[in-house]
Every structure is written in C-alpha cells, then in structure tokens.
XYZ file of N, CA and C in Angstrom:
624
model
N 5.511 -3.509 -16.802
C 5.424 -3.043 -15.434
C 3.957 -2.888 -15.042
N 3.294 -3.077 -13.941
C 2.379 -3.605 -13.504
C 2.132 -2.710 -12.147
N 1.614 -1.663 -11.785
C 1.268 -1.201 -9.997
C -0.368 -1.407 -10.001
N -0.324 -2.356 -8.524
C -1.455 -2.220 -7.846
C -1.898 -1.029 -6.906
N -2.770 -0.096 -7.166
C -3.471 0.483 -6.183
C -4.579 0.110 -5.366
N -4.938 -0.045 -3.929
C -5.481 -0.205 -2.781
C -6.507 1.014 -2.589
N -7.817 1.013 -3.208
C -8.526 2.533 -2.771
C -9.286 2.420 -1.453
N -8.812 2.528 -0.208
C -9.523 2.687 1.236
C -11.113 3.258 0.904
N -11.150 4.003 0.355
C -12.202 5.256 0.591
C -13.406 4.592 0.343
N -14.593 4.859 0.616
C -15.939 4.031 0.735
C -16.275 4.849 -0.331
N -16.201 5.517 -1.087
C -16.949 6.687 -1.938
C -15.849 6.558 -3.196
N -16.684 6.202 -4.470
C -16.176 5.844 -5.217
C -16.068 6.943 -6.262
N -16.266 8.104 -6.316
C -15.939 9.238 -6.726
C -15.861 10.365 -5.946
N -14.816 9.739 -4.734
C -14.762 10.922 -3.423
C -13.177 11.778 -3.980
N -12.329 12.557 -2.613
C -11.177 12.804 -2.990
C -10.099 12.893 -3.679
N -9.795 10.757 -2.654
C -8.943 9.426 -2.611
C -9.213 9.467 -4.432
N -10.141 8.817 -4.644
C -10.141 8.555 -6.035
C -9.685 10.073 -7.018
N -9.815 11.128 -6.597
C -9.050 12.181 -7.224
C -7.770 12.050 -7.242
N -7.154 12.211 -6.095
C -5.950 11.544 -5.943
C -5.435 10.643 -7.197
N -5.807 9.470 -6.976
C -5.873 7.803 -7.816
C -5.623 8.089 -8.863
N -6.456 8.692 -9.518
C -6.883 9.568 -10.807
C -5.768 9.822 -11.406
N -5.461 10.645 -10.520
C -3.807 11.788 -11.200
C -2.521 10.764 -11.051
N -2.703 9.472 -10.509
C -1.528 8.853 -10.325
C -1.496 7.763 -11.549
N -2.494 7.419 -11.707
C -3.298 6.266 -12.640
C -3.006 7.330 -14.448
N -2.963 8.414 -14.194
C -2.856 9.222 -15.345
C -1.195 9.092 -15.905
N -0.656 9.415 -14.934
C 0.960 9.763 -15.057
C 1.409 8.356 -14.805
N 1.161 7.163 -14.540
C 1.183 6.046 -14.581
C 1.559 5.333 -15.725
N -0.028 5.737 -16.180
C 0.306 4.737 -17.749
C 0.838 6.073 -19.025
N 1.100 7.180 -18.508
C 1.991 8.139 -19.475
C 3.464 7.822 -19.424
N 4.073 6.847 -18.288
C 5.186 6.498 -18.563
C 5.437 4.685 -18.758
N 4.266 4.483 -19.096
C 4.057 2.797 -19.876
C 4.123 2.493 -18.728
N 3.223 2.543 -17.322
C 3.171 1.775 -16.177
C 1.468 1.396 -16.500
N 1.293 -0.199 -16.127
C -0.205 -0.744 -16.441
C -0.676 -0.726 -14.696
N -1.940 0.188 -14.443
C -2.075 0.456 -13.425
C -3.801 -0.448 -12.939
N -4.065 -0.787 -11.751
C -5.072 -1.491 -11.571
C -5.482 -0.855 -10.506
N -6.665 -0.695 -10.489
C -7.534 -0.134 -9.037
C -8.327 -1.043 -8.165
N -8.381 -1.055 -7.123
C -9.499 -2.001 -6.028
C -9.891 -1.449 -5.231
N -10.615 -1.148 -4.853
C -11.267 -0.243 -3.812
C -12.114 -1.090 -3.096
N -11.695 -1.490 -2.123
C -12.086 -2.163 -0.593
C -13.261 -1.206 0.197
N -12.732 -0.070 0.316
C -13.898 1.188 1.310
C -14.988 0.503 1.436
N -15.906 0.025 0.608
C -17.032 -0.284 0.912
C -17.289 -1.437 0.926
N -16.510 -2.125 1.077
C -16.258 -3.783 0.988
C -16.463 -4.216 2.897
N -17.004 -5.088 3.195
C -17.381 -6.317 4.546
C -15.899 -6.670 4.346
N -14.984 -6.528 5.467
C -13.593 -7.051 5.582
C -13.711 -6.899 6.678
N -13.440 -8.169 7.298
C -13.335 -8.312 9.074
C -11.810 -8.093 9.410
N -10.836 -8.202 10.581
C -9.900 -8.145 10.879
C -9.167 -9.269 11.119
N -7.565 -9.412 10.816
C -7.213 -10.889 11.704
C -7.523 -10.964 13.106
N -7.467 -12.524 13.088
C -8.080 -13.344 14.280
C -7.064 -13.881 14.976
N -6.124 -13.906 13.886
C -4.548 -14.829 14.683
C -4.923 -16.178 14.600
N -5.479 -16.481 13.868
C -6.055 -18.173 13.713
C -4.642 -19.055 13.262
N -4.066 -18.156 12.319
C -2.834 -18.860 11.607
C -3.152 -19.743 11.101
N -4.402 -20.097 10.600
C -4.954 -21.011 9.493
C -4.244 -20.814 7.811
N -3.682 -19.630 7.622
C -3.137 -19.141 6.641
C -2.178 -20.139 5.599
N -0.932 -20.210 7.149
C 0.278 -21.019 7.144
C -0.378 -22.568 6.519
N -1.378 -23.258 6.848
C -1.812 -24.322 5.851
C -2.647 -24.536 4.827
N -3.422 -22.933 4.735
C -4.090 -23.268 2.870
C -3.218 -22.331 2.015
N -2.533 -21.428 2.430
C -1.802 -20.766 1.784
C -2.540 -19.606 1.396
N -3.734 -19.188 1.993
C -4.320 -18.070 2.292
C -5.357 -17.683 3.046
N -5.859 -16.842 3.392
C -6.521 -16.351 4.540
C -7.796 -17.225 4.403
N -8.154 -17.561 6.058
C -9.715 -18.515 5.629
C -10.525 -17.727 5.517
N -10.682 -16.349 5.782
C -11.465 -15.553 5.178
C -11.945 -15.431 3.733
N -12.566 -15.897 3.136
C -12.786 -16.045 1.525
C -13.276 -14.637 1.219
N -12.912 -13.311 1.439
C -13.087 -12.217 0.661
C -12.314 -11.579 -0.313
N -12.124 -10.045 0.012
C -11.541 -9.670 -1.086
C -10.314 -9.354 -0.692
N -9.648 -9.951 0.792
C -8.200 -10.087 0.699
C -8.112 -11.049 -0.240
N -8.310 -12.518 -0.216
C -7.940 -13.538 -1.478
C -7.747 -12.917 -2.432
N -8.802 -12.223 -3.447
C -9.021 -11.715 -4.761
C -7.759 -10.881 -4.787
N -7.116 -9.971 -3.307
C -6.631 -8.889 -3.922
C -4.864 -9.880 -4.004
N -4.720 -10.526 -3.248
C -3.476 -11.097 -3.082
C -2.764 -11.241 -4.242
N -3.144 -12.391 -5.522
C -2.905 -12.847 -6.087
C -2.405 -11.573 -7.114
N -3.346 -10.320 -7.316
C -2.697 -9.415 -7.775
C -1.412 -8.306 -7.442
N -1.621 -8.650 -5.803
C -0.499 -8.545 -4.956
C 0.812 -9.514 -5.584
N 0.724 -10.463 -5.802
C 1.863 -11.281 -6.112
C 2.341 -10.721 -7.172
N 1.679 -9.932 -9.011
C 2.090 -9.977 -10.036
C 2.496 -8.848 -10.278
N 1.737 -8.038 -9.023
C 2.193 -6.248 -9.570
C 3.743 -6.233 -8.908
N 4.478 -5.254 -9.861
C 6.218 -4.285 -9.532
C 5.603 -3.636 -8.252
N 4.830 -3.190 -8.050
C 4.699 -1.806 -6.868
C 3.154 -2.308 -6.437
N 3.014 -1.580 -5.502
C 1.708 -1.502 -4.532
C 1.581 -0.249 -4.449
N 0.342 0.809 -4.395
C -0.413 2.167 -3.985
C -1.165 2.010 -2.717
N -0.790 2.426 -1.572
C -2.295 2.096 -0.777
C -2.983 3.498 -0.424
N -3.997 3.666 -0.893
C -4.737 4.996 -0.671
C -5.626 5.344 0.329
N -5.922 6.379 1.258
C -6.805 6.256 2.643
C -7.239 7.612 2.750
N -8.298 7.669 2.990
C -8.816 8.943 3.813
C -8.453 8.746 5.111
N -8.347 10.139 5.870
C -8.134 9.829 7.144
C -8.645 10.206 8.004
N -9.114 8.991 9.084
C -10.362 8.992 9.710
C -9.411 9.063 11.441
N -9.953 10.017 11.984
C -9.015 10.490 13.759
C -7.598 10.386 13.075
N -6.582 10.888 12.558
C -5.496 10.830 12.137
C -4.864 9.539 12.336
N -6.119 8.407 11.546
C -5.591 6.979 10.870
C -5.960 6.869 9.801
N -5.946 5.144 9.065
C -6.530 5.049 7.925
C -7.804 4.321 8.511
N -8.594 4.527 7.361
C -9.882 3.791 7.378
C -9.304 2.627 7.743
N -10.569 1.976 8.853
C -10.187 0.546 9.781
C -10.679 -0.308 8.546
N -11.130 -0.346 7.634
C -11.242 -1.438 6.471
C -10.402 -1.606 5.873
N -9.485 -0.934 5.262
C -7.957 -0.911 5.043
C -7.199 -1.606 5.765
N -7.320 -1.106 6.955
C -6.232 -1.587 7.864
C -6.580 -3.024 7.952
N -7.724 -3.431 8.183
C -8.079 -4.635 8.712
C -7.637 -5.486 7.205
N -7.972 -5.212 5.673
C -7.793 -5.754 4.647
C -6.338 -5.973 4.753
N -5.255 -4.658 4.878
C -3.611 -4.715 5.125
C -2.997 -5.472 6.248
N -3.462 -5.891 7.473
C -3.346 -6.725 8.151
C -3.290 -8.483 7.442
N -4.535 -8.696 6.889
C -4.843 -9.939 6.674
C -4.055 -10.004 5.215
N -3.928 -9.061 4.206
C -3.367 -9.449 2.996
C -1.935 -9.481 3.638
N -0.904 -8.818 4.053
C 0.373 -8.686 4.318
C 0.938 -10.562 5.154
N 0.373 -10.606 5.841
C 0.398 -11.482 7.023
C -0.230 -13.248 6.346
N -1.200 -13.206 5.482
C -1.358 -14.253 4.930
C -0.899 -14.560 3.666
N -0.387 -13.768 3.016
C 0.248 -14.006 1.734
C 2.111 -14.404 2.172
N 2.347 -15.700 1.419
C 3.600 -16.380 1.897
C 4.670 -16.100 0.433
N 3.906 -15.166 -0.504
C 5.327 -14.707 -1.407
C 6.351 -13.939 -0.966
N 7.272 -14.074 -1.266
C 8.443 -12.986 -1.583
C 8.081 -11.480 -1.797
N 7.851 -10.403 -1.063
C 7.860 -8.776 -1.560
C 8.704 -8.695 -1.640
N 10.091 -8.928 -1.377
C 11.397 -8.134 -1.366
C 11.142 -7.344 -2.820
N 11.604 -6.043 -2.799
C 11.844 -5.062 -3.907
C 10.176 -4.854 -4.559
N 9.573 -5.175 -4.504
C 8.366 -4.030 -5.077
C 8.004 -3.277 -4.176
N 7.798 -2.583 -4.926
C 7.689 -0.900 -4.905
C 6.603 -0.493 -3.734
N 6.607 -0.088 -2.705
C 5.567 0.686 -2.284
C 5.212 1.868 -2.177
N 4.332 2.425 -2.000
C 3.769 3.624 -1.799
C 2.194 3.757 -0.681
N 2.187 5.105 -0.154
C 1.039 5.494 0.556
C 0.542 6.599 0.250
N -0.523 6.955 0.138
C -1.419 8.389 -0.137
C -2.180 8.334 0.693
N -2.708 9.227 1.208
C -3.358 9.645 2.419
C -4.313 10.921 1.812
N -5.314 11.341 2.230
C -6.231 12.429 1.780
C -7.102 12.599 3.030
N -7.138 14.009 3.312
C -7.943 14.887 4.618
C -8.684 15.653 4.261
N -9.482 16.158 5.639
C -10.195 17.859 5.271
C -8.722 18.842 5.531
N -8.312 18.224 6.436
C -7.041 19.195 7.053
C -5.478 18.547 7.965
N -6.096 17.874 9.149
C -4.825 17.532 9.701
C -4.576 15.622 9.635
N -3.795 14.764 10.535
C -3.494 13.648 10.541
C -2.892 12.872 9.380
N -2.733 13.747 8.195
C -2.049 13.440 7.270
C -0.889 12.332 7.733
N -0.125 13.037 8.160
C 1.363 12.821 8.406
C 1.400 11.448 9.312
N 0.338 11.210 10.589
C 0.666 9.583 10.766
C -0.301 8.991 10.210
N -1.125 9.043 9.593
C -1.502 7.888 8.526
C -0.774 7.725 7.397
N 0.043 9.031 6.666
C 0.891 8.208 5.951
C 2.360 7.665 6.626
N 2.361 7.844 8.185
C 3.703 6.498 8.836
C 2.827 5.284 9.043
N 1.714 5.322 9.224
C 1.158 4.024 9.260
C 0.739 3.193 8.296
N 0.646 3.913 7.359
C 0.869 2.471 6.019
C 2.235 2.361 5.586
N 2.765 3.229 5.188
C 4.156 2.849 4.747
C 5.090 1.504 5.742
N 4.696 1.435 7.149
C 5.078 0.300 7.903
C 5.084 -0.864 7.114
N 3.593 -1.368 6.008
C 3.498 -2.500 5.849
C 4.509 -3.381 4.935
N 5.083 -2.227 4.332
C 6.331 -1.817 3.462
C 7.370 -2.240 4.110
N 7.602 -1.693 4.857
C 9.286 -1.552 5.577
C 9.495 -2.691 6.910
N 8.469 -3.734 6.752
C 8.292 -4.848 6.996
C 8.650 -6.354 6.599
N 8.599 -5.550 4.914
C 8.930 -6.994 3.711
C 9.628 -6.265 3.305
N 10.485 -5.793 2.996
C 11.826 -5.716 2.148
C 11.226 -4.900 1.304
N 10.210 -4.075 0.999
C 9.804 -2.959 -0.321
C 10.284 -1.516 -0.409
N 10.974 -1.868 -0.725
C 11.399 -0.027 -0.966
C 10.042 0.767 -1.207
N 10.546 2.124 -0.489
C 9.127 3.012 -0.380
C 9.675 4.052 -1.596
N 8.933 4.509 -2.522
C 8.837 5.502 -3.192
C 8.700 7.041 -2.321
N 9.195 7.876 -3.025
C 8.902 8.979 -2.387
C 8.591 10.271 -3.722
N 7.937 11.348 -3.005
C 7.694 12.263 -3.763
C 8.416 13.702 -4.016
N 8.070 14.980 -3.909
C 8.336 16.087 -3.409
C 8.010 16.993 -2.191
N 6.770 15.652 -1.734
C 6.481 16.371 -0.581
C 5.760 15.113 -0.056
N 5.182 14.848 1.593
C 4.624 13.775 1.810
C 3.235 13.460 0.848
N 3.234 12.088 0.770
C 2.129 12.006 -0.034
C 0.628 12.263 -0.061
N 0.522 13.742 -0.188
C -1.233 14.033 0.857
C -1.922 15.295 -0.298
N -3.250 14.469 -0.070
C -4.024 15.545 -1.222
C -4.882 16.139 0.133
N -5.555 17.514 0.184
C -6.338 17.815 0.898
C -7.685 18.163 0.405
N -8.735 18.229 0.862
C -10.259 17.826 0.540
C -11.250 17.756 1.104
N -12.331 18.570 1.350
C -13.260 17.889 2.641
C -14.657 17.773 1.723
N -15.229 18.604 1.175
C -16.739 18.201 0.586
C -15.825 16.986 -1.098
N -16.650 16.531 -1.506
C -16.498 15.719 -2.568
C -15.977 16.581 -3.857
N -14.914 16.198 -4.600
C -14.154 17.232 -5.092
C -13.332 18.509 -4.743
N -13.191 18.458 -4.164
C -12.197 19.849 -4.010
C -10.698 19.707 -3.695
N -10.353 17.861 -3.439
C -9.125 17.540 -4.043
C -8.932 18.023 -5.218
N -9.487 18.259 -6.066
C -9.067 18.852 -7.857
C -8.735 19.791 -7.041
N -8.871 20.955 -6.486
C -8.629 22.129 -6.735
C -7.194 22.007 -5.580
N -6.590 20.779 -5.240
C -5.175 20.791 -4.330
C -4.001 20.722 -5.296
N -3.350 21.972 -6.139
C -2.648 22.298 -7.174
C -1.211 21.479 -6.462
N -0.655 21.581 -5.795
C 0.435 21.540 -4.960
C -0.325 19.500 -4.558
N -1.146 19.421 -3.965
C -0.979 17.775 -3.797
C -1.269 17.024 -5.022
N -1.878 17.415 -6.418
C -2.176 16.791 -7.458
C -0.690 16.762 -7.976
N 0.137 17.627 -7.949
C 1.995 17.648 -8.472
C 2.486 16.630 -7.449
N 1.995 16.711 -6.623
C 2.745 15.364 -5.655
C 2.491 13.869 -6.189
N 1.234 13.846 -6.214
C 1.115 12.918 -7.184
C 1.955 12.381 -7.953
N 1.182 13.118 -8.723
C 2.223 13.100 -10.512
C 3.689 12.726 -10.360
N 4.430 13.883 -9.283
C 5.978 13.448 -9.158
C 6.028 12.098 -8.490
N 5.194 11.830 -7.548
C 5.761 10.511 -7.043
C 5.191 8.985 -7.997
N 4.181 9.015 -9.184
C 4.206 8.294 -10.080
C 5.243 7.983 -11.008
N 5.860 9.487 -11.838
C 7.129 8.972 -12.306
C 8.016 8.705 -11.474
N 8.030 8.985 -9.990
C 9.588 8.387 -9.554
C 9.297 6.968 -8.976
N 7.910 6.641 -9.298
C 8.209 4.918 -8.724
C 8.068 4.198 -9.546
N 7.558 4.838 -10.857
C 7.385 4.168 -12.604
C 9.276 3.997 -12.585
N 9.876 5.049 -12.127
C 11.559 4.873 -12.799
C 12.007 3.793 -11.684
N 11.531 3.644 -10.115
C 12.014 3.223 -9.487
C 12.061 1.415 -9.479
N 10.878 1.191 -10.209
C 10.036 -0.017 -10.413
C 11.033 -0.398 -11.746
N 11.062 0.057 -12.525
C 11.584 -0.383 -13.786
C 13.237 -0.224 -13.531
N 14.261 0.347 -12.722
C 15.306 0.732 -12.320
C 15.515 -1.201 -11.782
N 14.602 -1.546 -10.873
C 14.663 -2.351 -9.763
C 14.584 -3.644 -10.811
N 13.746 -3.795 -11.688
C 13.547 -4.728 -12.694
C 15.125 -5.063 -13.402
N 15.758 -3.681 -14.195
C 16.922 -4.050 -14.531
C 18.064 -4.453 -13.715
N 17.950 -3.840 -12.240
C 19.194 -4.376 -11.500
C 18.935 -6.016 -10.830
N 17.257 -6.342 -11.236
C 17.233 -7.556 -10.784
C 17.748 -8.633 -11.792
N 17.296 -8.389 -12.963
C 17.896 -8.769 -14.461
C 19.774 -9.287 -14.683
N 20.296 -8.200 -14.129
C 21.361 -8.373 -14.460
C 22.315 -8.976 -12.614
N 21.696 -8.307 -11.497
C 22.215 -8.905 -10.324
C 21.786 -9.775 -9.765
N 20.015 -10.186 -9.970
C 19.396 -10.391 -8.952
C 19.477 -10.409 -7.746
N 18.305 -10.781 -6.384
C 17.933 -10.393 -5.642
C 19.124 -9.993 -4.564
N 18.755 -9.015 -3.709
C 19.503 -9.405 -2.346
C 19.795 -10.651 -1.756
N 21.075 -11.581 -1.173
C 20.719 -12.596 -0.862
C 20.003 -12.298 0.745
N 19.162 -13.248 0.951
C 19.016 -13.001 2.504
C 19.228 -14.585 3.585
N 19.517 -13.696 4.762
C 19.966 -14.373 5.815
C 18.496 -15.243 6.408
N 18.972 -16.261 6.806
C 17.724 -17.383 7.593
C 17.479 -16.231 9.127
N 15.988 -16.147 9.204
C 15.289 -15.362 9.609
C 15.695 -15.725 11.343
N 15.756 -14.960 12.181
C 16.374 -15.088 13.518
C 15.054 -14.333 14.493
N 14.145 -15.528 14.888
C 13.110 -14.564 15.808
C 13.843 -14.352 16.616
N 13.404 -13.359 17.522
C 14.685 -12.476 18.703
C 13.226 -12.279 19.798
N 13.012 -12.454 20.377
C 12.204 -12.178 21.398
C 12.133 -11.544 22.840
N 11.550 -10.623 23.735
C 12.262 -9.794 24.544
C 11.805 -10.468 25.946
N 11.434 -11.513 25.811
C 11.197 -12.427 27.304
C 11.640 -13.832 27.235
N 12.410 -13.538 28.147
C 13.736 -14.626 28.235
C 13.340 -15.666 29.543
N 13.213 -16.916 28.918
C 13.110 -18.293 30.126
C 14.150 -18.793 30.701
N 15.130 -18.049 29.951
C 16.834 -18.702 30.957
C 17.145 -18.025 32.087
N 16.601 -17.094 32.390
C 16.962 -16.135 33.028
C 16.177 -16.668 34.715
C-alpha cells in the first residue's frame, strides 16, 4: 500500500508539515509506504484550458504537475495538505490540483482521498470542502476522521501543541490505511464498479 501526500505549504518545517508528520508516522505504523511533495514553494502556473493534455497525455506544462502525476497513478490514496490562506487553499495547490486532476487520463475510481487543512484560527471548514471536491469528482472515496481534518497553528510550531488535531490525524491515517487496504481486497476478489458511458448533460439547450 502506497499514499501520496500533496504538502501546499511554502515552509518546509511550518505547521502543514506538523500535521504530515503525525500522519506519515501512523502511516507507516500500520505498513502504509507514505511519500511527501511539497509544491508551496514550487513556480506552478494555472490551467489555461488549452486541452493540449487530451494529445500528449499530459499537461504541456513540463513542471511538477508531470513529476507528481505519475505518482498519482501508483499511490492507493492521495493526502492533500493546505494552509489556509482568506478561508482557501494556497492558490499553488489549487492551481497544481486543477492541472494534475484534469490532465491526468487514468482511472481514480477507488483511491483513497483525503484533505488537511491547517490555520491560525478560522476558514478551516471551506478549505477542507474545497479540496475534498477534487475527490468526489473521480470516483475516490473520501476518508474521514473523528473530527474535520484541521490542525490549528499560527507562529511556526505550535501545531505540536494541537493535542485534539494531532489525534485527528492519527485517527484518520489508520482509517484510510484500513480503508485503502479494505478497497484492495474487495477489488481482488469483486473488482471494480462497472461504469456507465459518460453522458455530458449540459444546461443550454439549442432545440429550444
């Protein structure tokens, strides 16, 4: 079993990575092989809508959406982690989750997603509805925890001292380590959902 984590945060020993930390811990304590990338400080422009995608089979952007895709393809689960900036995620994230979701032409159905989010105090709650979308888009079941997924934090470190969001953590690592490996055996023995040929539906009508 294999989860990719997504680190938004520009600060590579900020919060977010506290957070990471405690998930990446309880991760590989239940034999999950965990990988980190941290974009934050990474040059990632936004899509263009070029749809150049659809004929090389990935973004003409040659950054670190490419690099991250391919690990996108091999991991059970996805992490995407964000500080939150006006009660969103960092626009480098977003702009990276835009272009990786949208130019990658594999199959997600059934891996695993997840979102973490980290504040001084408020916007928690729609930045973590706004990543979990990218999820409930492709067929990925979302993991869940004991509580929404949010560490709180404002000077550098003092996520450690969020007793109550570091257990969130932790609980929502083993339940997507069981959920990931759950999903593996029912694919094993049922495989996939079948699915239906895709029906664009559009809300402006020329017959009319």
């Amino acid at each position: 079993m294999k989860v990719l984590i997504i680190n938004g945060s520009p600060h590579a020993n900020g919060n977010t990575a506290i957070a990471i930390k405690e998930l990446v811990k309880t991760f590989e304590a239940q034999g999950v092989e965990a990988e980190v990338f941290r974009i934050g400080n990474k040059d990632i422009r936004g899509c263009i809508a070029c749809g150049k995608c659809s004929e090389l089979g990935k973004c003409v952007f040659n950054d670190a959406v490419n690099e991250i895709a391919p690990k996108f393809e091999e991991a059970d689960g996805l992490v995407v982690a964000s500080p939150v900036y006006y009660a969103s995620a960092n626009a480098t994230l977003i702009a990276c989750l835009d272009r990786l979701f949208y130019s990658t032409g594999f199959d997600k159905t059934m891996k695993v997603g997840a979102s973490v989010v980290v504040a001084r105090r408020g916007g928690c709650s729609a930045t973590f509805d706004e990543l979990n979308k990218y999820f409930t888009i492709c067929n990925m079941p979302v993991a869940s925890s004991q509580y929404w997924n949010c560490v709180h934090g404002r000077e550098q470190g003092q996520a450690a001292l969020d007793a109550e969001g570091l257990q969130t953590m932790r609980t929502l690592a083993k339940n997507m380590s069981f959920l990931m490996k759950s999903i593996a055996l029912g694919k094993a023995q049922f495989g996939l959902p079948e699915k239906e040929p895709w029906q664009p539906t559009h809300f402006i009508r020329e017959d009319v």
